[in-house]
CSV table of C-alpha atoms in Angstrom, one decimal:
chain,number,residue,atom,x,y,z
A,1148,MET,CA,19.6,31.0,6.1
A,1149,SER,CA,23.3,31.7,7.0
A,1150,GLU,CA,25.9,30.5,9.3
A,1151,ILE,CA,27.6,33.8,9.4
A,1152,GLY,CA,24.9,36.6,8.9
A,1153,LYS,CA,21.6,37.2,10.9
A,1154,LEU,CA,19.6,34.0,11.1
A,1155,LYS,CA,16.2,35.0,9.5
A,1156,THR,CA,14.6,31.8,9.2
A,1157,VAL,CA,15.3,28.3,10.5
A,1158,MET,CA,13.6,24.9,9.9
A,1159,LEU,CA,13.4,22.4,13.0
A,1160,LYS,CA,12.0,19.0,13.8
A,1161,ARG,CA,10.5,18.8,17.2
A,1162,PRO,CA,11.4,15.5,18.9
A,1163,ASN,CA,8.2,13.3,18.9
A,1164,VAL,CA,7.1,9.6,19.1
A,1165,GLU,CA,10.1,8.5,16.9
A,1166,VAL,CA,12.4,9.0,19.7
A,1167,GLU,CA,10.2,6.8,21.9
A,1168,ASN,CA,9.7,4.2,19.2
A,1169,PHE,CA,13.3,3.0,18.9
A,1170,THR,CA,14.6,0.4,21.2
A,1171,PRO,CA,18.2,-0.5,22.5
A,1172,ASP,CA,18.5,-3.2,19.7
A,1173,MET,CA,17.9,-0.5,17.1
A,1174,MET,CA,20.3,2.0,18.4
A,1175,GLU,CA,23.3,1.1,16.3
A,1176,ARG,CA,21.6,0.8,13.2
A,1177,LEU,CA,19.8,4.0,13.6
A,1178,LEU,CA,23.2,5.7,14.5
A,1179,PHE,CA,22.4,6.7,18.1
A,1180,ASP,CA,24.6,6.0,21.1
A,1181,ASP,CA,21.7,6.5,23.7
A,1182,ILE,CA,17.9,6.8,23.7
A,1183,PRO,CA,17.0,10.5,24.6
A,1184,TYR,CA,14.2,11.0,27.2
A,1185,LEU,CA,11.4,12.5,25.2
A,1186,PRO,CA,10.0,14.9,27.8
A,1187,ILE,CA,13.4,16.5,28.3
A,1188,ALA,CA,14.3,16.5,24.6
A,1189,GLN,CA,11.1,18.3,23.9
A,1190,GLN,CA,11.5,20.7,26.7
A,1191,GLU,CA,15.0,21.6,25.5
A,1192,HIS,CA,13.9,21.8,22.0
A,1193,ASP,CA,11.0,24.2,22.8
A,1194,ASN,CA,13.4,26.3,24.9
A,1195,PHE,CA,15.7,26.5,21.9
A,1196,ALA,CA,13.0,27.4,19.5
A,1197,GLU,CA,11.7,30.2,21.7
A,1198,THR,CA,15.1,31.5,22.1
A,1199,LEU,CA,15.3,31.8,18.4
A,1200,ARG,CA,11.9,33.6,18.1
A,1201,GLN,CA,12.8,36.1,20.8
A,1202,ASN,CA,15.9,37.1,18.8
A,1203,GLY,CA,13.8,37.5,15.7
A,1204,THR,CA,14.2,34.3,13.8
A,1205,GLU,CA,11.2,32.7,12.1
A,1206,VAL,CA,10.8,29.0,13.3
A,1207,LEU,CA,9.4,26.6,10.6
A,1208,TYR,CA,8.8,22.9,11.3
A,1209,LEU,CA,9.6,20.2,9.0
A,1210,GLU,CA,6.6,18.0,9.9
A,1211,GLN,CA,4.3,20.9,9.1
A,1212,LEU,CA,6.0,22.0,6.0
A,1213,SER,CA,6.0,18.5,4.6
A,1214,ALA,CA,2.1,18.0,5.3
A,1215,GLU,CA,1.4,21.4,3.8
A,1216,ALA,CA,3.6,20.6,0.6
A,1217,LEU,CA,1.6,17.4,0.1
A,1218,ASP,CA,-1.7,19.0,0.3
A,1219,ASP,CA,-0.5,21.9,-2.0
A,1220,GLY,CA,0.8,19.4,-4.5
A,1221,GLY,CA,-2.7,17.4,-4.6
A,1222,GLU,CA,-3.5,13.7,-4.4
A,1223,GLU,CA,-1.1,12.6,-7.3
A,1224,VAL,CA,1.9,14.2,-5.6
A,1225,LYS,CA,0.7,12.7,-2.1
A,1226,LEU,CA,0.3,9.3,-3.9
A,1227,ASN,CA,3.7,9.4,-5.5
A,1228,PHE,CA,5.3,10.6,-2.2
A,1229,LEU,CA,3.9,7.7,-0.4
A,1230,GLU,CA,4.9,5.2,-3.0
A,1231,GLN,CA,8.5,6.5,-2.9
A,1232,MET,CA,8.6,6.3,0.9
A,1233,LEU,CA,7.2,2.7,0.7
A,1234,ALA,CA,9.6,1.7,-1.9
A,1235,GLU,CA,12.6,3.3,0.3
A,1236,SER,CA,11.2,1.4,3.2
A,1237,GLY,CA,11.5,-1.9,1.5
A,1238,TYR,CA,8.0,-2.4,0.1
A,1239,VAL,CA,7.8,-1.9,-3.7
A,1240,ALA,CA,4.7,-4.2,-4.1
A,1241,GLY,CA,2.9,-7.1,-2.3
A,1242,VAL,CA,0.4,-7.5,0.6
A,1243,THR,CA,2.5,-5.6,3.2
A,1244,HIS,CA,2.9,-2.7,0.7
A,1245,ASP,CA,-0.8,-2.7,0.0
A,1246,ALA,CA,-1.7,-2.9,3.7
A,1247,LEU,CA,0.7,0.1,4.6
A,1248,LYS,CA,-0.5,2.0,1.7
A,1249,GLU,CA,-4.3,1.6,2.8
A,1250,TYR,CA,-3.5,2.3,6.2
A,1251,LEU,CA,-1.3,5.6,5.7
A,1252,LEU,CA,-3.9,6.9,3.1
A,1253,SER,CA,-6.7,6.4,5.8
A,1254,LEU,CA,-5.0,9.1,7.9
A,1255,ASP,CA,-5.2,12.9,7.2
A,1256,THR,CA,-2.1,14.4,5.6
A,1257,GLN,CA,-0.6,15.5,8.9
A,1258,ALA,CA,-1.2,12.3,10.7
A,1259,MET,CA,0.3,10.4,7.8
A,1260,VAL,CA,3.5,12.4,7.8
A,1261,ASN,CA,3.7,12.2,11.6
A,1262,LYS,CA,3.1,8.3,11.5
A,1263,ILE,CA,5.8,7.8,8.7
A,1264,MET,CA,8.1,9.8,10.7
A,1265,GLY,CA,7.4,8.1,13.9
A,1266,GLY,CA,7.4,4.5,12.5
A,1267,VAL,CA,4.6,2.1,11.7
A,1268,ARG,CA,4.4,-0.8,14.2
A,1269,LYS,CA,3.3,-4.3,13.1
A,1270,ASN,CA,0.4,-4.4,15.7
A,1271,GLU,CA,-1.2,-1.2,14.0
A,1272,LEU,CA,-2.0,-3.3,10.8
A,1273,ASP,CA,-4.7,-6.0,11.0
A,1274,PHE,CA,-3.3,-8.3,8.5
A,1275,VAL,CA,-1.2,-11.5,8.2
A,1276,PRO,CA,1.7,-11.6,5.6
A,1277,ALA,CA,1.2,-14.2,2.9
A,1278,ASP,CA,4.7,-15.3,3.6
A,1279,LEU,CA,4.2,-16.9,6.9
A,1280,VAL,CA,7.9,-18.1,7.1
A,1281,SER,CA,9.1,-14.6,6.7
A,1282,ALA,CA,6.6,-13.4,9.1
A,1283,ALA,CA,7.7,-15.8,11.6
A,1284,GLU,CA,11.3,-15.2,11.3
A,1285,GLU,CA,10.9,-11.5,11.8
A,1286,ASP,CA,8.2,-11.7,14.4
A,1287,ASP,CA,10.2,-10.1,17.2
A,1288,TYR,CA,11.0,-7.1,15.2
A,1289,PRO,CA,8.2,-4.6,15.9
A,1290,PHE,CA,8.1,-2.4,12.9
A,1291,PHE,CA,7.0,-2.4,9.3
A,1292,MET,CA,8.4,1.1,8.8
A,1293,ASP,CA,11.3,2.3,11.1
A,1294,PRO,CA,11.1,5.5,13.0
A,1295,MET,CA,13.3,8.4,11.9
A,1296,PRO,CA,14.7,9.8,15.0
A,1297,ASN,CA,17.6,11.6,13.1
A,1298,LEU,CA,15.3,13.9,11.6
A,1299,TYR,CA,15.7,16.6,14.0
A,1300,PHE,CA,19.3,17.0,12.5
A,1301,THR,CA,17.6,19.1,9.9
A,1302,ARG,CA,21.0,20.4,8.8
A,1303,ASP,CA,21.9,17.0,7.2
A,1304,PRO,CA,19.4,16.2,4.5
A,1305,ALA,CA,19.7,19.6,2.9
A,1306,ALA,CA,22.1,22.7,2.7
A,1307,SER,CA,21.4,26.3,1.7
A,1308,ILE,CA,23.9,27.5,-0.8
A,1309,GLY,CA,23.6,31.0,-2.1
A,1310,ASP,CA,20.1,31.4,-3.8
A,1311,GLY,CA,19.5,27.6,-3.9
A,1312,LEU,CA,20.3,24.6,-1.9
A,1313,SER,CA,21.6,21.0,-2.1
A,1314,ILE,CA,19.2,18.0,-1.2
A,1315,ASN,CA,21.6,15.5,0.0
A,1316,HIS,CA,21.9,11.8,-0.6
A,1317,MET,CA,22.5,10.3,2.8
A,1318,THR,CA,25.2,7.8,3.2
A,1319,PHE,CA,23.6,5.5,5.8
A,1320,ALA,CA,20.4,3.5,4.8
A,1321,ALA,CA,18.9,4.5,8.1
A,1322,ARG,CA,18.8,8.2,7.1
A,1323,GLN,CA,18.2,7.9,3.3
A,1324,ARG,CA,14.4,8.5,3.3
A,1325,GLU,CA,14.9,11.7,5.3
A,1326,SER,CA,15.7,14.0,2.2
A,1327,LEU,CA,12.5,12.9,0.6
A,1328,PHE,CA,10.7,15.3,2.9
A,1329,MET,CA,12.9,18.2,1.8
A,1330,GLU,CA,12.5,17.4,-1.9
A,1331,THR,CA,8.8,17.4,-1.5
A,1332,ILE,CA,8.8,20.8,0.4
A,1333,ILE,CA,11.0,22.5,-2.2
A,1334,LYS,CA,9.0,21.3,-5.1
A,1335,TYR,CA,5.5,21.7,-3.8
A,1336,HIS,CA,5.3,23.9,-0.9
A,1337,HIS,CA,3.5,27.2,-1.7
A,1338,ARG,CA,6.3,29.1,0.0
A,1339,PHE,CA,9.0,27.6,-2.1
A,1340,ALA,CA,7.6,26.2,-5.3
A,1341,ASN,CA,8.1,28.0,-8.4
A,1342,LYS,CA,10.0,30.7,-6.8
A,1343,GLY,CA,13.2,30.4,-8.7
A,1344,LEU,CA,14.8,28.4,-5.9
A,1345,ASN,CA,17.8,26.5,-7.5
A,1346,VAL,CA,18.4,23.0,-6.5
A,1347,TRP,CA,22.1,22.6,-7.2
A,1348,ARG,CA,22.1,18.9,-6.3
A,1349,ASP,CA,19.2,16.5,-6.0
A,1350,ARG,CA,19.0,13.6,-3.5
A,1351,ASN,CA,19.8,11.0,-6.1
């Protein structure tokens, strides 16, 4: 990929449920000034992607590559990815961690990736946290795992540099989970793994 030469391949993230899943109260924390209208955002995205294809650019999708990489890596890679994602979402252990893990592993890989990107609402899990005081205090907040609407800014979590790339440590907490997808793709997707691609800087 190049910013000055002919663009051969580009990775995009199609706006999806993560855009609809965040509320005005979450906008500042998730670094948005406004909430996009999903049907229009998808239409504009699809027009953009089709324009790229018509000009000879291969269009890849972050959500598809992520799921394929997890399947390529096998069950252990999938479990490690999920544990890391849960930890970076604030759940290292405990009943909420266990309930989220069980729920997400009950989905097929693509659905699991889509759900993590889109956010996991509290009403999707049929359990009551053991810490009832904390549960009561946070009852108004609708999510166990926040949506990631910034994912469609795919230029931010990684940058192509020569024959390698930098996987970036994101400054803001709301975006730090994003680069885990790119790390997983580069390590395990059959298109990139063991192909001599240099990672000049990892996400840590």
